[in-house]
Tab-separated table of C-alpha atoms in Angstrom:
chain	number	residue	atom	x	y	z
A	1	UNK	CA	124.793	87.842	105.293
A	2	UNK	CA	122.855	85.915	107.546
A	3	UNK	CA	122.423	83.517	104.596
A	4	UNK	CA	120.254	80.428	104.247
A	5	UNK	CA	120.108	78.882	100.767
A	6	UNK	CA	120.980	82.186	99.081
A	7	UNK	CA	123.013	80.775	96.178
A	8	UNK	CA	120.802	82.528	93.623
A	9	UNK	CA	120.678	85.988	95.224
A	10	UNK	CA	124.097	85.981	96.891
A	11	UNK	CA	126.251	86.917	93.860
A	12	UNK	CA	124.194	90.013	93.086
A	13	UNK	CA	124.119	90.981	96.750
A	14	UNK	CA	127.877	90.629	97.159
A	15	UNK	CA	128.491	92.585	93.948
A	16	UNK	CA	126.336	95.495	95.099
A	17	UNK	CA	127.538	95.476	98.691
A	18	UNK	CA	131.216	95.155	97.816
A	19	UNK	CA	131.078	98.006	95.326
A	20	UNK	CA	129.273	100.268	97.783
A	21	UNK	CA	131.573	99.484	100.711
A	22	UNK	CA	134.643	100.136	98.564
A	23	UNK	CA	133.458	103.749	98.222
A	24	UNK	CA	133.434	104.371	101.979
A	25	UNK	CA	136.456	106.133	103.541
A	26	UNK	CA	137.404	103.084	105.628
A	27	UNK	CA	138.693	99.586	105.052
A	28	UNK	CA	135.710	97.243	104.838
A	29	UNK	CA	135.076	93.502	104.813
A	30	UNK	CA	132.028	91.314	104.403
A	31	UNK	CA	131.162	88.383	106.623
A	32	UNK	CA	128.709	85.808	105.298
A	33	UNK	CA	127.127	83.650	107.996
A	34	UNK	CA	126.010	80.371	106.452
A	35	UNK	CA	122.991	79.211	108.434
A	36	UNK	CA	122.905	75.541	107.471
A	37	UNK	CA	122.425	76.054	103.732
A	38	UNK	CA	121.997	72.986	101.543
A	39	UNK	CA	122.811	74.724	98.259
A	40	UNK	CA	126.018	76.408	97.144
A	41	UNK	CA	125.797	79.444	99.449
A	42	UNK	CA	128.940	78.726	101.470
A	43	UNK	CA	130.948	77.677	98.403
A	44	UNK	CA	130.014	80.827	96.466
A	45	UNK	CA	130.862	83.111	99.382
A	46	UNK	CA	134.183	81.370	100.081
A	47	UNK	CA	135.261	81.698	96.461
A	48	UNK	CA	134.124	85.304	96.059
A	49	UNK	CA	136.628	87.846	94.851
A	50	UNK	CA	135.689	91.504	94.811
A	51	UNK	CA	136.731	94.995	95.886
A	52	UNK	CA	136.454	94.113	99.604
A	53	UNK	CA	137.410	90.867	101.383
A	54	UNK	CA	134.684	88.293	101.991
A	55	UNK	CA	134.900	85.571	104.592
A	56	UNK	CA	132.469	82.877	105.680
A	57	UNK	CA	131.590	81.407	109.047
A	58	UNK	CA	129.244	78.554	109.767
A	59	UNK	CA	126.278	78.816	112.133
A	60	UNK	CA	124.690	75.371	112.498
A	61	UNK	CA	121.959	76.660	114.846
A	62	UNK	CA	119.028	77.479	112.581
A	63	UNK	CA	117.331	80.860	112.670
A	64	UNK	CA	118.119	84.366	111.479
A	65	UNK	CA	118.667	85.554	115.025
A	66	UNK	CA	121.188	82.806	115.665
A	67	UNK	CA	123.054	83.667	112.455
A	68	UNK	CA	123.160	87.390	113.225
A	69	UNK	CA	124.362	86.725	116.762
A	70	UNK	CA	127.163	84.482	115.488
A	71	UNK	CA	128.189	87.076	112.942
A	72	UNK	CA	128.187	90.014	115.334
A	73	UNK	CA	130.247	88.128	117.896
A	74	UNK	CA	132.777	87.193	115.197
A	75	UNK	CA	133.541	90.852	114.475
A	76	UNK	CA	136.076	93.232	115.978
A	77	UNK	CA	135.322	96.375	113.980
A	78	UNK	CA	134.715	99.868	115.304
A	79	UNK	CA	131.294	99.829	113.604
A	80	UNK	CA	129.190	96.787	112.808
A	81	UNK	CA	125.946	96.364	110.924
A	82	UNK	CA	123.785	93.962	108.999
A	83	UNK	CA	121.571	94.002	105.945
A	84	UNK	CA	119.617	91.302	104.148
A	85	UNK	CA	121.043	89.261	101.299
A	86	UNK	CA	118.203	90.283	98.963
A	87	UNK	CA	119.332	93.935	99.161
A	88	UNK	CA	115.716	95.037	99.611
A	89	UNK	CA	117.032	98.189	101.297
A	90	UNK	CA	118.906	100.415	98.874
A	91	UNK	CA	122.561	100.700	99.896
A	92	UNK	CA	122.540	104.464	99.416
A	93	UNK	CA	121.442	104.515	103.067
A	94	UNK	CA	124.971	103.542	104.068
A	95	UNK	CA	126.103	107.152	103.681
A	96	UNK	CA	123.652	108.429	106.284
A	97	UNK	CA	124.257	105.486	108.599
A	98	UNK	CA	128.028	105.860	108.509
A	99	UNK	CA	127.906	109.630	108.982
A	100	UNK	CA	125.700	109.263	112.058
A	101	UNK	CA	127.934	106.562	113.537
A	102	UNK	CA	130.977	108.781	113.084
A	103	UNK	CA	129.096	111.614	114.799
A	104	UNK	CA	128.602	109.460	117.876
A	105	UNK	CA	125.170	107.903	117.354
A	106	UNK	CA	125.572	104.360	118.738
A	107	UNK	CA	122.625	102.701	116.959
A	108	UNK	CA	121.328	103.646	113.503
A	109	UNK	CA	118.415	101.708	112.011
A	110	UNK	CA	116.612	101.939	108.704
A	111	UNK	CA	112.884	102.512	109.058
A	112	UNK	CA	110.304	101.967	106.356
A	113	UNK	CA	107.879	103.957	108.526
A	114	UNK	CA	110.060	107.069	108.471
A	115	UNK	CA	108.112	109.886	106.748
A	116	UNK	CA	110.935	110.369	104.215
A	117	UNK	CA	111.231	106.686	103.253
A	118	UNK	CA	110.316	105.446	99.777
A	119	UNK	CA	108.674	102.024	100.005
A	120	UNK	CA	107.456	99.676	97.277
A	121	UNK	CA	105.544	97.010	99.185
A	122	UNK	CA	103.688	94.343	97.230
A	123	UNK	CA	103.410	91.799	100.027
A	124	UNK	CA	100.165	90.098	101.034
A	125	UNK	CA	97.791	92.417	102.999
A	126	UNK	CA	97.797	89.944	105.910
A	127	UNK	CA	101.548	90.307	106.216
A	128	UNK	CA	101.266	94.112	106.222
A	129	UNK	CA	98.660	94.037	108.992
A	130	UNK	CA	100.781	91.565	110.951
A	131	UNK	CA	103.818	93.842	110.683
A	132	UNK	CA	101.863	96.820	112.028
A	133	UNK	CA	100.514	94.804	114.959
A	134	UNK	CA	103.959	93.349	115.713
A	135	UNK	CA	105.618	96.764	115.744
A	136	UNK	CA	102.990	98.194	118.072
A	137	UNK	CA	103.482	95.278	120.444
A	138	UNK	CA	107.245	95.719	120.549
A	139	UNK	CA	107.853	99.461	120.192
A	140	UNK	CA	108.317	100.057	123.915
A	141	UNK	CA	110.842	97.216	124.129
A	142	UNK	CA	112.920	98.421	121.182
A	143	UNK	CA	113.672	101.963	122.284
A	144	UNK	CA	110.635	103.450	120.533
A	145	UNK	CA	111.593	102.141	117.081
A	146	UNK	CA	108.498	101.995	114.852
A	147	UNK	CA	109.978	99.512	112.360
A	148	UNK	CA	111.984	96.874	114.196
A	149	UNK	CA	112.101	94.444	111.270
A	150	UNK	CA	113.831	96.459	108.561
A	151	UNK	CA	117.010	94.517	107.860
A	152	UNK	CA	119.327	97.534	107.792
A	153	UNK	CA	120.912	98.235	111.167
A	154	UNK	CA	124.297	99.620	112.228
A	155	UNK	CA	125.964	99.919	115.614
A	156	UNK	CA	129.013	100.921	117.569
A	157	UNK	CA	130.953	97.654	117.621
A	158	UNK	CA	131.629	97.302	121.384
A	159	UNK	CA	127.989	98.064	122.167
A	160	UNK	CA	126.463	95.573	119.757
A	161	UNK	CA	128.876	92.793	120.667
A	162	UNK	CA	127.856	93.200	124.312
A	163	UNK	CA	124.184	93.220	123.296
A	164	UNK	CA	124.609	90.195	121.015
A	165	UNK	CA	126.243	88.220	123.819
A	166	UNK	CA	122.937	88.537	125.717
A	167	UNK	CA	120.794	87.662	122.689
A	168	UNK	CA	118.676	84.527	123.185
A	169	UNK	CA	116.104	84.869	120.389
A	170	UNK	CA	117.096	82.728	117.416
A	171	UNK	CA	114.083	83.482	115.220
A	172	UNK	CA	112.763	86.493	113.321
A	173	UNK	CA	111.942	88.508	116.476
A	174	UNK	CA	115.641	88.801	117.325
A	175	UNK	CA	115.789	92.448	116.179
A	176	UNK	CA	113.495	93.441	119.039
A	177	UNK	CA	115.677	91.795	121.658
A	178	UNK	CA	118.909	93.127	120.136
A	179	UNK	CA	117.580	96.697	120.150
A	180	UNK	CA	116.261	96.218	123.673
A	181	UNK	CA	119.698	95.176	124.931
A	182	UNK	CA	121.216	98.263	123.277
A	183	UNK	CA	118.577	100.590	124.740
A	184	UNK	CA	118.972	99.067	128.210
A	185	UNK	CA	122.661	99.954	128.012
A	186	UNK	CA	121.695	103.578	127.553
A	187	UNK	CA	122.140	103.742	123.774
A	188	UNK	CA	119.969	106.171	121.844
A	189	UNK	CA	118.484	104.617	118.698
A	190	UNK	CA	118.351	106.802	115.581
A	191	UNK	CA	115.974	105.930	112.726
A	192	UNK	CA	116.833	106.944	109.165
A	193	UNK	CA	114.744	106.904	105.987
A	194	UNK	CA	115.369	104.171	103.450
A	195	UNK	CA	114.495	103.259	99.904
A	196	UNK	CA	112.977	99.808	100.205
A	197	UNK	CA	111.364	97.461	97.728
A	198	UNK	CA	109.581	94.207	98.359
A	199	UNK	CA	111.699	91.342	97.004
A	200	UNK	CA	110.095	87.921	96.423
A	201	UNK	CA	111.624	84.933	98.172
A	202	UNK	CA	111.432	85.902	101.841
A	203	UNK	CA	111.811	82.941	104.195
A	204	UNK	CA	109.331	84.516	106.637
A	205	UNK	CA	105.820	83.044	106.528
A	206	UNK	CA	102.902	84.561	108.443
A	207	UNK	CA	101.315	81.134	108.754
A	208	UNK	CA	104.435	79.287	109.924
A	209	UNK	CA	106.238	81.919	111.984
A	210	UNK	CA	103.652	84.241	113.594
A	211	UNK	CA	103.026	82.071	116.654
A	212	UNK	CA	106.758	81.651	117.243
A	213	UNK	CA	107.303	85.417	116.968
A	214	UNK	CA	104.585	86.113	119.532
A	215	UNK	CA	106.081	83.561	121.932
A	216	UNK	CA	109.473	85.184	121.472
A	217	UNK	CA	108.037	88.634	122.208
A	218	UNK	CA	106.535	87.330	125.453
A	219	UNK	CA	109.914	85.870	126.416
A	220	UNK	CA	111.685	89.120	125.514
A	221	UNK	CA	109.226	91.128	127.600
A	222	UNK	CA	109.825	88.852	130.576
A	223	UNK	CA	113.589	89.165	130.144
A	224	UNK	CA	113.228	92.959	130.242
A	225	UNK	CA	112.525	92.639	133.973
A	226	UNK	CA	116.055	91.444	134.641
A	227	UNK	CA	118.652	93.896	135.971
A	228	UNK	CA	120.092	96.286	133.432
A	229	UNK	CA	123.620	95.184	132.375
A	230	UNK	CA	126.659	97.402	132.781
A	231	UNK	CA	127.218	99.977	130.005
A	232	UNK	CA	129.299	98.961	126.991
A	233	UNK	CA	132.919	100.225	126.791
A	234	UNK	CA	133.403	103.660	125.254
A	235	UNK	CA	133.940	103.637	121.443
A	236	UNK	CA	137.453	103.623	120.048
A	237	UNK	CA	138.835	106.794	118.417
A	238	UNK	CA	137.600	107.517	114.912
A	239	UNK	CA	140.963	106.583	113.423
A	240	UNK	CA	140.357	102.960	114.423
A	241	UNK	CA	137.114	102.850	112.505
A	242	UNK	CA	135.369	99.977	110.823
A	243	UNK	CA	131.818	98.533	109.680
A	244	UNK	CA	129.907	95.215	109.045
A	245	UNK	CA	126.898	94.538	106.945
A	246	UNK	CA	125.157	91.222	107.162
A	247	UNK	CA	125.126	89.474	104.600
A	248	UNK	CA	127.480	90.644	107.546
A	249	UNK	CA	129.784	93.478	106.489
A	250	UNK	CA	132.690	94.398	108.670
A	251	UNK	CA	134.426	97.704	108.259
A	252	UNK	CA	137.677	97.817	110.074
A	253	UNK	CA	140.836	99.760	109.851
A	254	UNK	CA	142.043	103.149	108.802
A	255	UNK	CA	140.679	106.151	107.047
A	256	UNK	CA	138.470	108.862	108.413
A	257	UNK	CA	135.860	107.245	110.448
């Protein structure tokens, strides 16, 4: 997961994610990235026993972007992805994401702005307005994605590991930079509808984090002027498939996929 002080929500998230991943036609594992938690997050994840293996790595550098980067770079799977520990995005979207990955789509992202999405949003109106403004400011950087901040994204493993290696944003704007690095490598980004519900307890605060996000966007835009990196290696054959979902989930191994 990237996970920071998620001891309360982690058990339910691991239960749901493990059960859903066990239904996929590949061998799957979950990687929890402990981002400096001071509660029992790491202990709970390390002791977890379920239908898919769970392992934990430590990321002492604070920030969701830093945790996601550490998790992505710790994977070796054919497909890699991440989702939030609160399971705000219904895991039924994994079917569509996995099918598209298997069909050769290198980046598949959940979008709450997709016309077929079902969204229950009870957040403060200021946060909603801020999200709209943020997405309009960053759409051109993120391959045209209209919802960069939905925490439900899946990738071809070699591509996203190359993109994550270039990731410098440690805060909440990291999604924009990660998608930008994928798009600059020639990857088409496919948005899918999701069922999403607002879950209390988000660590993002408009008051505390907005200025930092805007600074990060400026830095990302400046970095977009640098030379485009070499393309990522071609994907492995389907028989070598795998996936990750953050609270990080890694699917690796056999099966169709």
